[in-house]
mmCIF file of C-alpha atoms in Angstrom:
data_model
loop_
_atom_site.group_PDB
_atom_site.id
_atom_site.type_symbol
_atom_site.label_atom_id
_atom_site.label_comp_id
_atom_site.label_asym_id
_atom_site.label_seq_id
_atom_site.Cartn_x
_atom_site.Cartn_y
_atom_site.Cartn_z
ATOM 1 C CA UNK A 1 143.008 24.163 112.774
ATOM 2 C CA UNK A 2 145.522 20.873 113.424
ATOM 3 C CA UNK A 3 147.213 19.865 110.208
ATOM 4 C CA UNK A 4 146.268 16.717 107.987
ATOM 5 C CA UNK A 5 148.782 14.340 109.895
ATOM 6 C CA UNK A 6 147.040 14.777 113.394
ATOM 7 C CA UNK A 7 143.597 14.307 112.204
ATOM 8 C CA UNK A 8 143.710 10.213 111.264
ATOM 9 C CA UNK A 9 144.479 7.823 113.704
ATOM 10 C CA UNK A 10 145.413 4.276 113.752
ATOM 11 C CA UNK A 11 143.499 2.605 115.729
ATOM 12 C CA UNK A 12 139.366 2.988 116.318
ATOM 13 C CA UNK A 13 139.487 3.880 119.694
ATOM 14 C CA UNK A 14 142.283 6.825 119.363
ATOM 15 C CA UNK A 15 139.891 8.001 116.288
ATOM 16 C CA UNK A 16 136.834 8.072 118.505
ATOM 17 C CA UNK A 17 138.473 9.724 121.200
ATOM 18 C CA UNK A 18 139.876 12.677 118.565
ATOM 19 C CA UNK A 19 136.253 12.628 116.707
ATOM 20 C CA UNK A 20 134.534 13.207 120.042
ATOM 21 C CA UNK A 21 137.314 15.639 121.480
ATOM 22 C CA UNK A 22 136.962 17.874 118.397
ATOM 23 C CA UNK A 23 133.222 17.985 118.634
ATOM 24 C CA UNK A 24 132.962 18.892 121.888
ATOM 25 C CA UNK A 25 136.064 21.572 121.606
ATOM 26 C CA UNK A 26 133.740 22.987 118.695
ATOM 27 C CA UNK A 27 130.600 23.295 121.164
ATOM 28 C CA UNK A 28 128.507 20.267 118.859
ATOM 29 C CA UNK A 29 125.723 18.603 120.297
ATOM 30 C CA UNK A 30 127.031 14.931 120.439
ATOM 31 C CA UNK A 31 125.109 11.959 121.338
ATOM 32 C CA UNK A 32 126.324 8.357 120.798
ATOM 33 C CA UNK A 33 124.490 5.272 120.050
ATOM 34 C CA UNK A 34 126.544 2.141 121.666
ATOM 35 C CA UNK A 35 126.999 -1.161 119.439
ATOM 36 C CA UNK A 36 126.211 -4.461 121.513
ATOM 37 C CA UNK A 37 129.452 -6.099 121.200
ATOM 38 C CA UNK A 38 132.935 -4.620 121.980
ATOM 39 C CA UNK A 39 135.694 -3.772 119.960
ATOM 40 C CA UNK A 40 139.057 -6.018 119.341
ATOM 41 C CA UNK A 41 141.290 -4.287 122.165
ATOM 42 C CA UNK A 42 138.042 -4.718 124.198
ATOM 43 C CA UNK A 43 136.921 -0.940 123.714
ATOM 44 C CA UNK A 44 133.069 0.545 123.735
ATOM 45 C CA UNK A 45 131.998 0.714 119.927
ATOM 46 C CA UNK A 46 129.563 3.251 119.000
ATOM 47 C CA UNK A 47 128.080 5.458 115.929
ATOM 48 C CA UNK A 48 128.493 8.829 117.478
ATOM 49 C CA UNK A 49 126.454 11.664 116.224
ATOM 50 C CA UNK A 50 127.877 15.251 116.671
ATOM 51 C CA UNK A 51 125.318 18.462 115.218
ATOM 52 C CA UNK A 52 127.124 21.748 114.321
ATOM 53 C CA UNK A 53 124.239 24.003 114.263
ATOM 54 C CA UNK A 54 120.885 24.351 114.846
ATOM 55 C CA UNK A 55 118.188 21.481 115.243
ATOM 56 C CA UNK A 56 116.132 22.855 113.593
ATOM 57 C CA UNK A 57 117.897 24.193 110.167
ATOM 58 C CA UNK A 58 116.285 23.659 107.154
ATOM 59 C CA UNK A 59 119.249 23.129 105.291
ATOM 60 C CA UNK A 60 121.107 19.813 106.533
ATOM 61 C CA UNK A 61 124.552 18.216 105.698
ATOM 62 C CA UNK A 62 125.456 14.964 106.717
ATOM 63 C CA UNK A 63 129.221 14.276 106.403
ATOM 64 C CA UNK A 64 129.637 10.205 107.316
ATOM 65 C CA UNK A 65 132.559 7.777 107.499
ATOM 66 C CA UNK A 66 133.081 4.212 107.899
ATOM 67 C CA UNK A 67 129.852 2.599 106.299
ATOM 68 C CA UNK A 68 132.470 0.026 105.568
ATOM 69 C CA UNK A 69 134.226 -0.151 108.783
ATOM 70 C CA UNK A 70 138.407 -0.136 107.505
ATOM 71 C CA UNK A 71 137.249 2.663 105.090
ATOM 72 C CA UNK A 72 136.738 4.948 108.621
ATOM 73 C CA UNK A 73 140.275 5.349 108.978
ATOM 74 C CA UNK A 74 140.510 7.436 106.389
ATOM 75 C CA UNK A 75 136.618 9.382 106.707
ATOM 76 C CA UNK A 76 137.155 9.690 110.233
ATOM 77 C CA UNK A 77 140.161 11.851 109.537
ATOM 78 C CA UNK A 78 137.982 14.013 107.468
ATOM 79 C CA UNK A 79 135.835 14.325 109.999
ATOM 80 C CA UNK A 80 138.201 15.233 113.013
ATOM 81 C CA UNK A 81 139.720 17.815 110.521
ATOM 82 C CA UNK A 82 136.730 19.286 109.769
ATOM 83 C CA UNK A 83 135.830 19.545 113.574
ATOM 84 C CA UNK A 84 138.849 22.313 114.206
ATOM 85 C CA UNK A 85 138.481 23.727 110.578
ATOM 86 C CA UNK A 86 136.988 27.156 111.962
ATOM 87 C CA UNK A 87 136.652 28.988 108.455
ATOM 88 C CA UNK A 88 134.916 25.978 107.424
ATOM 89 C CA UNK A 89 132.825 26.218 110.020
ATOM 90 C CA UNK A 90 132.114 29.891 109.534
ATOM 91 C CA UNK A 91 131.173 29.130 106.449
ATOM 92 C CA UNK A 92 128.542 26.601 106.827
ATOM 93 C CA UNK A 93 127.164 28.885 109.649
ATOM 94 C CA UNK A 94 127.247 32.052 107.620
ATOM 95 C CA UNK A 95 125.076 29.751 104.882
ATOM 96 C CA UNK A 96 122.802 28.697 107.704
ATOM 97 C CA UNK A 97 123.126 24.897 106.737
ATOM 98 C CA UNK A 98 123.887 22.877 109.863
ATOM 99 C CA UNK A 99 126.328 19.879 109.253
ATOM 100 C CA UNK A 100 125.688 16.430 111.647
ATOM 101 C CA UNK A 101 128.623 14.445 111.390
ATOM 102 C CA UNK A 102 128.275 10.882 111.417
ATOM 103 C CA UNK A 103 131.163 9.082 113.057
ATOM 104 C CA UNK A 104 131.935 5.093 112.200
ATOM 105 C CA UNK A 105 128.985 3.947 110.794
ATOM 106 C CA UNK A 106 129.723 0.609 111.128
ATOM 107 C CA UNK A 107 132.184 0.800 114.345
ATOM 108 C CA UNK A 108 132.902 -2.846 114.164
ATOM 109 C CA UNK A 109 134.318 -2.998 111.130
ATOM 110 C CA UNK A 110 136.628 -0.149 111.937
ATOM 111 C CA UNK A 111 137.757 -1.198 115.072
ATOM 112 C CA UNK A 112 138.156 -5.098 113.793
ATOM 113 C CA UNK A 113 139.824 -3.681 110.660
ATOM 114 C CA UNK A 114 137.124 -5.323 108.437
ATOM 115 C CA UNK A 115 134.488 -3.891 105.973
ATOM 116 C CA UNK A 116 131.583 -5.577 107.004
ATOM 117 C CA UNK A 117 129.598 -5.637 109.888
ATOM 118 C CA UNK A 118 129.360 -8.173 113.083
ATOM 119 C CA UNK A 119 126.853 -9.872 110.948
ATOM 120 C CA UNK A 120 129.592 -10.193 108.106
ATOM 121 C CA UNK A 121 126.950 -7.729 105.853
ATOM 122 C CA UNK A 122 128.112 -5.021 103.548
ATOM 123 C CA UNK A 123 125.851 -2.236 105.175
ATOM 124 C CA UNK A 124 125.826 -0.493 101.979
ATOM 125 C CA UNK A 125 124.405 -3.299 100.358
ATOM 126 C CA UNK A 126 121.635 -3.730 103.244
ATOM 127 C CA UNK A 127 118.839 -1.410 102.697
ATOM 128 C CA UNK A 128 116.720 -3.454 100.865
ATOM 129 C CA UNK A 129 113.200 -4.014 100.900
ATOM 130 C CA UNK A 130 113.339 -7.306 102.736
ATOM 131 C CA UNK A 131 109.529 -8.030 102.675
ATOM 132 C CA UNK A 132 110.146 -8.463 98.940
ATOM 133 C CA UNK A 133 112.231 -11.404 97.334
ATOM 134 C CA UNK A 134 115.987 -10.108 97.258
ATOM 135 C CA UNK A 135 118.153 -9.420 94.240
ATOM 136 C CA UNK A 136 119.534 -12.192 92.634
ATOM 137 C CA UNK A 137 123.300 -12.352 91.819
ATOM 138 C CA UNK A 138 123.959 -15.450 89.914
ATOM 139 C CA UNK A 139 127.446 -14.522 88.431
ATOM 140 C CA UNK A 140 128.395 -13.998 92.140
ATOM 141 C CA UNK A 141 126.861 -17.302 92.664
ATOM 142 C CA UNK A 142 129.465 -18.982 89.801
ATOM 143 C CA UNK A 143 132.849 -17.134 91.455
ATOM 144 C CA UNK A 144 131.724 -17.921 95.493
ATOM 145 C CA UNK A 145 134.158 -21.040 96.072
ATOM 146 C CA UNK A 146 136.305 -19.603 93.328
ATOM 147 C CA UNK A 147 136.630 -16.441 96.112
ATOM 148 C CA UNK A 148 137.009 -18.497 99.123
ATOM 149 C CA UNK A 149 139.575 -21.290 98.456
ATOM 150 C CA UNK A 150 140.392 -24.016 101.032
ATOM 151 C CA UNK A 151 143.470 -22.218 102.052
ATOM 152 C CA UNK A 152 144.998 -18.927 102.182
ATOM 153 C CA UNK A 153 146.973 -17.659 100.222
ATOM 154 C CA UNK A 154 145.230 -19.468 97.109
ATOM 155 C CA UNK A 155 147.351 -21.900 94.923
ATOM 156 C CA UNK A 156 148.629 -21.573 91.936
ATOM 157 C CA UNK A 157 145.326 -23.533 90.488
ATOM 158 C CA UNK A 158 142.780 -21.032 92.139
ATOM 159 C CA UNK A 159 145.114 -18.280 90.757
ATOM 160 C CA UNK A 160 144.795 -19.914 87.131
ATOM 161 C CA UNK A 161 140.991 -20.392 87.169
ATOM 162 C CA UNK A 162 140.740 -16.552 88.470
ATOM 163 C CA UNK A 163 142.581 -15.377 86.000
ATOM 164 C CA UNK A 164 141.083 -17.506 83.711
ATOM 165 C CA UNK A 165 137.812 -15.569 84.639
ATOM 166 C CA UNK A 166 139.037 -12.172 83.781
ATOM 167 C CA UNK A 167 140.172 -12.873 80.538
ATOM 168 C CA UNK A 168 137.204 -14.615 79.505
ATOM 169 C CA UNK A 169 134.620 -11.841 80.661
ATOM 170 C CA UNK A 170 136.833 -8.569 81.453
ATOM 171 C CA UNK A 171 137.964 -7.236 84.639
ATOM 172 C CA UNK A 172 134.989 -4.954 84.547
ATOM 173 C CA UNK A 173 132.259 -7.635 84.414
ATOM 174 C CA UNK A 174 134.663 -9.849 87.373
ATOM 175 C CA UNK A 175 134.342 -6.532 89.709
ATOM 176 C CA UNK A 176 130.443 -6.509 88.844
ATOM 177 C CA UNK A 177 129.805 -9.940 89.810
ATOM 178 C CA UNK A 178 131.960 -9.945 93.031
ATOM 179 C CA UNK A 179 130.633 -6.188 94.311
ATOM 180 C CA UNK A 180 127.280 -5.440 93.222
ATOM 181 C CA UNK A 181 126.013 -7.562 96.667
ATOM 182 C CA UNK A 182 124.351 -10.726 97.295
ATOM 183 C CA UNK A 183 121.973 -12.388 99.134
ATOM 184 C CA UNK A 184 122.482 -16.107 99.325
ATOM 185 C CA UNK A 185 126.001 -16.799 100.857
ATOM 186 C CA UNK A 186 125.944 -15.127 104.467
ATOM 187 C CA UNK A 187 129.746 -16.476 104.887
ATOM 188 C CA UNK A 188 130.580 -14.660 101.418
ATOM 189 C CA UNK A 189 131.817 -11.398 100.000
ATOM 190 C CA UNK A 190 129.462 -8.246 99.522
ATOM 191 C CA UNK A 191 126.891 -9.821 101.549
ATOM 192 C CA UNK A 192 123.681 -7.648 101.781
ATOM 193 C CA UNK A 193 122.000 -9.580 104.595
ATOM 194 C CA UNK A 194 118.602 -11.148 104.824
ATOM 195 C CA UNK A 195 117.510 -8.468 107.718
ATOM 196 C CA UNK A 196 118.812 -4.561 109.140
ATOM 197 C CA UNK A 197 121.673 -4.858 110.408
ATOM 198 C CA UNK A 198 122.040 -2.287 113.683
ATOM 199 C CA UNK A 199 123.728 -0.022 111.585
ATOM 200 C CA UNK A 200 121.159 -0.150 109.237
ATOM 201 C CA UNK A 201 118.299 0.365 112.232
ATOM 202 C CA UNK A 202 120.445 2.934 114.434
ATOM 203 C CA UNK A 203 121.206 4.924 110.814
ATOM 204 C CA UNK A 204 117.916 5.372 110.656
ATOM 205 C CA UNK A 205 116.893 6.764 114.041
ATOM 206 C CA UNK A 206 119.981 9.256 113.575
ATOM 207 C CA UNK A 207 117.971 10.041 110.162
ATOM 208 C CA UNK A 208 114.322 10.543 111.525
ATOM 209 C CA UNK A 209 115.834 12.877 114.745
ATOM 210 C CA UNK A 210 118.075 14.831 112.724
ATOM 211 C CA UNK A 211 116.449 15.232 109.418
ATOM 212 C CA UNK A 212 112.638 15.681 110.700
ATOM 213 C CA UNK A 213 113.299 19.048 110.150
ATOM 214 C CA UNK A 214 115.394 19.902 107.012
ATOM 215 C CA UNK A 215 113.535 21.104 103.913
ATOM 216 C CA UNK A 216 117.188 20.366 101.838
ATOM 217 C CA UNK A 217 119.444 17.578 102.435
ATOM 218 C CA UNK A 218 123.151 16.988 101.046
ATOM 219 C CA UNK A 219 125.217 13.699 102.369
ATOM 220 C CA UNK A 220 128.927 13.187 101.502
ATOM 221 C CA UNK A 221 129.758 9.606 102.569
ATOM 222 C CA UNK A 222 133.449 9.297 102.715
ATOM 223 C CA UNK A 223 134.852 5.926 101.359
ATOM 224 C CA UNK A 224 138.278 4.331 99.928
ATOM 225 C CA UNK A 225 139.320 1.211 97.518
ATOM 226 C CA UNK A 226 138.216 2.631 93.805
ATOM 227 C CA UNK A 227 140.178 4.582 91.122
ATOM 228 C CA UNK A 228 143.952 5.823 91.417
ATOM 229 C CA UNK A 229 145.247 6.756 94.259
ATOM 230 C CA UNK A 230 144.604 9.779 95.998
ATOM 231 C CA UNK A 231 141.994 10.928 93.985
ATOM 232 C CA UNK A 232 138.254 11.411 95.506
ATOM 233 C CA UNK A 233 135.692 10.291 92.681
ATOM 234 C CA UNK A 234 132.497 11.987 93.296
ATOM 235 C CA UNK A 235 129.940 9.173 93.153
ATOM 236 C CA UNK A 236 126.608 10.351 92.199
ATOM 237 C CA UNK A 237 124.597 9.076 95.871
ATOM 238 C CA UNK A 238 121.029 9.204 95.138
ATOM 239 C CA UNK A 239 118.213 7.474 92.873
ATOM 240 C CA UNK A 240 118.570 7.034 89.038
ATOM 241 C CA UNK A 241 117.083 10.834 88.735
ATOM 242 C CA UNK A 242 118.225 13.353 85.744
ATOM 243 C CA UNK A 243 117.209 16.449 87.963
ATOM 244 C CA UNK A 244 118.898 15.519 91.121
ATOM 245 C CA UNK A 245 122.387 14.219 88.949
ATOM 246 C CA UNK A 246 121.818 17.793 87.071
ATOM 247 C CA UNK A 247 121.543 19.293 90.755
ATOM 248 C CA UNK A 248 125.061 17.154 92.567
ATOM 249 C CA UNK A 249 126.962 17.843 88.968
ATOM 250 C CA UNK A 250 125.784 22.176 89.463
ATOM 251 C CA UNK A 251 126.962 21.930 93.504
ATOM 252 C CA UNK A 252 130.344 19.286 93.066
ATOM 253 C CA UNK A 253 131.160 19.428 89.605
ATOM 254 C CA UNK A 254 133.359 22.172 89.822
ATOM 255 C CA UNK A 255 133.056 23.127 85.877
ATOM 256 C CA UNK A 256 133.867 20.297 85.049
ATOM 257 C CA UNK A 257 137.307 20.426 87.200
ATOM 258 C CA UNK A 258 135.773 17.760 90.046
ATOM 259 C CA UNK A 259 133.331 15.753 87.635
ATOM 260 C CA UNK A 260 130.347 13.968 89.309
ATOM 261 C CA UNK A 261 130.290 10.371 87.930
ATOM 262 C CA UNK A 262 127.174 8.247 88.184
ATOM 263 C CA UNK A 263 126.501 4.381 88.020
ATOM 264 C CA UNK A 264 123.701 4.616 86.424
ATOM 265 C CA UNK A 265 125.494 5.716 83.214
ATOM 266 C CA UNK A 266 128.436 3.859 83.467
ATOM 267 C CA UNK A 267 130.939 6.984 84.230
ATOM 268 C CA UNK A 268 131.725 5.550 87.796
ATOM 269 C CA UNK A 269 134.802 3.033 88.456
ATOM 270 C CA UNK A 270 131.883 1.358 90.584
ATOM 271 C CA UNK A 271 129.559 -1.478 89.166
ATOM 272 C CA UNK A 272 125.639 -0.817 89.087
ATOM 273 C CA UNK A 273 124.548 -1.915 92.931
ATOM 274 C CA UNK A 274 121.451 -1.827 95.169
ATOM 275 C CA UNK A 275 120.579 -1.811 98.920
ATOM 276 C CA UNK A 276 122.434 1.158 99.258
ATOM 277 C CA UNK A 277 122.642 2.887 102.502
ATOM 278 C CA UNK A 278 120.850 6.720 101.100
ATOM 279 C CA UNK A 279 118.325 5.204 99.731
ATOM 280 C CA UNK A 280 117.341 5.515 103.905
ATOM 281 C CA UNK A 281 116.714 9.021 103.313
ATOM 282 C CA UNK A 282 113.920 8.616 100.607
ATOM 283 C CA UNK A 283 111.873 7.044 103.553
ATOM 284 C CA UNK A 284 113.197 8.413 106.781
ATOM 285 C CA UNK A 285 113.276 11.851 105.777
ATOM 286 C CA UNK A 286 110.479 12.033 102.897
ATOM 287 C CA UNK A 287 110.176 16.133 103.352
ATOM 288 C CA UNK A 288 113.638 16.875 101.954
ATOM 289 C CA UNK A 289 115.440 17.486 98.877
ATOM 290 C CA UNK A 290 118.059 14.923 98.757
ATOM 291 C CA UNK A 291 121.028 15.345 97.040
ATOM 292 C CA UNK A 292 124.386 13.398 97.753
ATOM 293 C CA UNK A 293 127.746 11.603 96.485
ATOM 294 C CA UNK A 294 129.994 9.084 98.004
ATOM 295 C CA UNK A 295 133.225 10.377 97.779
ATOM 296 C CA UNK A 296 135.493 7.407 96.866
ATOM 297 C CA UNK A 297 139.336 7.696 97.420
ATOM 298 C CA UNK A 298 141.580 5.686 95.605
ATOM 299 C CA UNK A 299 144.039 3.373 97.207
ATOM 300 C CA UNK A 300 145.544 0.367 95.453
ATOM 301 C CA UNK A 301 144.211 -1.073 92.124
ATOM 302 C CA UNK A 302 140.927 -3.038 91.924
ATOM 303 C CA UNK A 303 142.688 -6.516 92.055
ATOM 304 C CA UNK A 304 144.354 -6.086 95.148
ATOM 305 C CA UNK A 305 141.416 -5.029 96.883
ATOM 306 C CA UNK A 306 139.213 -7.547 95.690
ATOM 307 C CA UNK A 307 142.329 -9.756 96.845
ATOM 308 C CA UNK A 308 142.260 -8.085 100.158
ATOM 309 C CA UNK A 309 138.755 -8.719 100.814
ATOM 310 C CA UNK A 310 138.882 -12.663 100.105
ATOM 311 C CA UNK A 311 141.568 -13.043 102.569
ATOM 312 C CA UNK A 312 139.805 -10.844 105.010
ATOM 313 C CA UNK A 313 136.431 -13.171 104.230
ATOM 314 C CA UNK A 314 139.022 -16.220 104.489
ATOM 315 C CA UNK A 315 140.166 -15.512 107.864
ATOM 316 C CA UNK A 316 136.936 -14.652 108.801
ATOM 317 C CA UNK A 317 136.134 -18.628 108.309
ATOM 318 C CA UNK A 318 139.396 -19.963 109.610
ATOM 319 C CA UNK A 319 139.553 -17.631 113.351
ATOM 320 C CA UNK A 320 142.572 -20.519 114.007
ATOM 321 C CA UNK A 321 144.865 -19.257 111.296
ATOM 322 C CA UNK A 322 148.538 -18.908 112.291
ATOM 323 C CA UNK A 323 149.032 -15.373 113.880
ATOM 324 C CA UNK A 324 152.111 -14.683 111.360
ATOM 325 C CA UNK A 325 149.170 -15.601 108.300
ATOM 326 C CA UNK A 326 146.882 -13.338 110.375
ATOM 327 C CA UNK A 327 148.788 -10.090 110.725
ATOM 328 C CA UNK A 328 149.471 -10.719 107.068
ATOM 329 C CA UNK A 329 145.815 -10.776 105.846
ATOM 330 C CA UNK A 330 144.907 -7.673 108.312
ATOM 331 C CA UNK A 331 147.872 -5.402 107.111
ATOM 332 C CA UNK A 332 146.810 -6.081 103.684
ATOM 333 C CA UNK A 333 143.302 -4.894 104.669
ATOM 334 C CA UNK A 334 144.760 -1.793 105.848
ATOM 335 C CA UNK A 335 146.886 -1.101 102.832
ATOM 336 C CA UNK A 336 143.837 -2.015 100.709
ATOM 337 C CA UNK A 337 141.513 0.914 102.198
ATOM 338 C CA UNK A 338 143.999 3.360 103.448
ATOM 339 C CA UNK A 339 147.597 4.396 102.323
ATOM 340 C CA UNK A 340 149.947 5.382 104.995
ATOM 341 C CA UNK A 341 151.557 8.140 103.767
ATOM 342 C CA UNK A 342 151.600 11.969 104.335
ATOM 343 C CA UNK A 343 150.729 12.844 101.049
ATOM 344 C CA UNK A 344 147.836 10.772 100.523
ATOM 345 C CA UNK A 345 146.599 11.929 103.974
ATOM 346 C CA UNK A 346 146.593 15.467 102.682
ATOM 347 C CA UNK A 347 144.981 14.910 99.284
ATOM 348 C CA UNK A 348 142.442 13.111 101.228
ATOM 349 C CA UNK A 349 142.125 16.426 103.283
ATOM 350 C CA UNK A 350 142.193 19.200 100.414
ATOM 351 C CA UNK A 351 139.450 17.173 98.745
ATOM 352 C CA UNK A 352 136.851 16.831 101.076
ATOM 353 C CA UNK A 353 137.406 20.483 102.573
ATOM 354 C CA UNK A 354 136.420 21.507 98.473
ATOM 355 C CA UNK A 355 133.332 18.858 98.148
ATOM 356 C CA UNK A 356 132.112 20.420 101.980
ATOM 357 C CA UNK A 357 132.470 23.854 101.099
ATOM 358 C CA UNK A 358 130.667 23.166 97.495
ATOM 359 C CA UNK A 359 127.857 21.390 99.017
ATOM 360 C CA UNK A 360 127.381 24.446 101.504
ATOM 361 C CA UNK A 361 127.371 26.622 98.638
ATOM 362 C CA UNK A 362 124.787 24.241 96.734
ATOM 363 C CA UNK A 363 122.784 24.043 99.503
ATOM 364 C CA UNK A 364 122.425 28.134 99.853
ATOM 365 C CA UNK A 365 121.881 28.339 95.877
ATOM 366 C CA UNK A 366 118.978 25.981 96.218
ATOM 367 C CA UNK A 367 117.269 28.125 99.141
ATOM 368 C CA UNK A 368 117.853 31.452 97.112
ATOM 369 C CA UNK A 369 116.733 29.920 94.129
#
């Protein structure tokens, strides 16, 4: 086992290098699925896929980080840990469930320090049914140039109106409008697309080859940006279904010490969305029990990250910012989605190791069931 420090990295490349070291030290069958652009120091970007177990287990879970590409710095940690955690890995093995680690998502993003994709699209706003007419998001619609001033950082004005905003309609309906996802403003924030993205389509082929098999399915996706720091809010991760919540609250609830939250009831810090990224498994993996959370860390409040992310968007639209304004937009990223410290590093740690053993355990209760 290395300790919680060596596990994250700071950079994409040196966490791709330690996800893929760890993997193959463990003996995993690894394959890796190359993105068609490069990464900002010029790197190879890829989702890489690494199986510990059998291919053919009937009991599958999927651990996966960076759906939105800064957020990787932290799940990719989980991951590498994971990779040298050998009573961990026992443990899974002694339960028969094989766990397929999904590694950067949305490699872009991580490497580029940016939650979206190369197509600027929130992948977990992306799995849609695009044959049918798209959600509409007309209070996004009302905030867009609100979000994206002329310059960066906004004036006191844009500040005004923004705040303005909030106190007419409540932070929680301003966090609704601006997250739940939308579909007409490619240059905007929480973008869902008008197509698959290639994380969306490769997602999917790792899906159909890995999950062909599995008669039970659990997925922790690892994410950061919502609720106090430190603390990993288990997001209930599948459709709006009162046996599967009943199911995730039995495996991760932890009587009632580790609550599962849900957005469908309003327990969640996270708005109501759609196009999200396990709905995949519904139709690539139809045989299966699904059951799954996102497992949100908290980082800085709500504000600052929705702060974050319109500079991020704004410098997205203005490439010839001044380098000085640049570095400033990309640190705040950073400090928006991951905090530097060793103490948040091993909260991150102890919390995933207890939602991966407890969906190993849920998994064997629902076979001997």
């Amino acid at each position: 086992m290395i300790g919680p420090q060596r596990a994250f990295s700071s950079s994409y490349a040196r966490a791709r290098v330690q996800f893929l070291e760890g993997a193959a030290a463990a003996g995993m069958a690894i394959r890796s699925h190359n993105h068609p652009l490069l990464g900002r120091d010029g790197e190879t970007l890829a989702m890489d896929v690494a199986l510990d177990g059998p291919a053919d287990a009937r009991q599958l879970l999927i651990v996966s980080s960076a759906c939105h590409g800064v957020e990787g710095y932290c799940g990719s940690g989980v991951q590498v840990f994971a990779a040298h955690d050998a009573e961990w890995r026992e443990h899974a093995r002694a339960a028969g469930v094989a766990v397929l680690y999904i590694h950067a998502l949305n490699p872009h993003g991580f490497s580029f320090v940016r939650r979206v994709t190369h197509e600027n699209v929130d992948l977990n706003r992306n799995f849609q049914d695009f044959s049918q007419p798209l959600p509409a998001n007309p209070a996004y619609a009302d905030l867009h140039a609100l979000l994206l001033p002329d310059t960066w950082p906004p004036g006191p004005d844009n500040q005004a109106a923004v705040d303005a905003t909030i106190e007419a309609h409540g932070l929680a309906a301003y966090q609704a409008a601006v997250t739940q996802g939308q579909h007409r403003f490619p240059d905007g924030l929480f973008f869902g697309g008008t197509s698959p993205t290639w994380s969306n389509r490769t997602l999917r082929q790792v899906l159909r080859q890995y999950g062909g098999q599995a008669r039970q399915i659990a997925w922790i996706d690892l994410h950061t940006g919502l609720g106090p720091s430190g603390v990993g809010e288990r997001i209930f991760a599948c459709r709006d279904d009162a046996v599967a919540l009943a199911r995730a609250r039995a495996w991760w609830g932890g009587d009632g010490q580790t609550p599962v939250t849900s957005i469908y009831d309003g327990t969640s810090t996270s708005a109501r969305l759609s196009g999200l990224m396990w709905g995949a498994v519904y139709e690539e993996c139809a045989q299966a029990e699904y059951t799954g959370i996102a497992m949100e860390y908290g980082t800085v409040p709500i504000l600052d990250v929705i702060d974050a992310l319109r500079g991020d968007h704004w410098l997205h639209l203005h490439p010839d910012a001044p380098a000085e304004l640049r570095r400033a937009i990309q640190q705040r990223m950073m400090d928006a989605f991951y905090v530097d410290t060793d103490l948040w590093r091993a909260q991150i740690v102890a919390q995933a190791r207890q939602a991966l053993f407890q969906a190993v355990d849920g998994l064997k209760a629902s076979v001997l069931g």
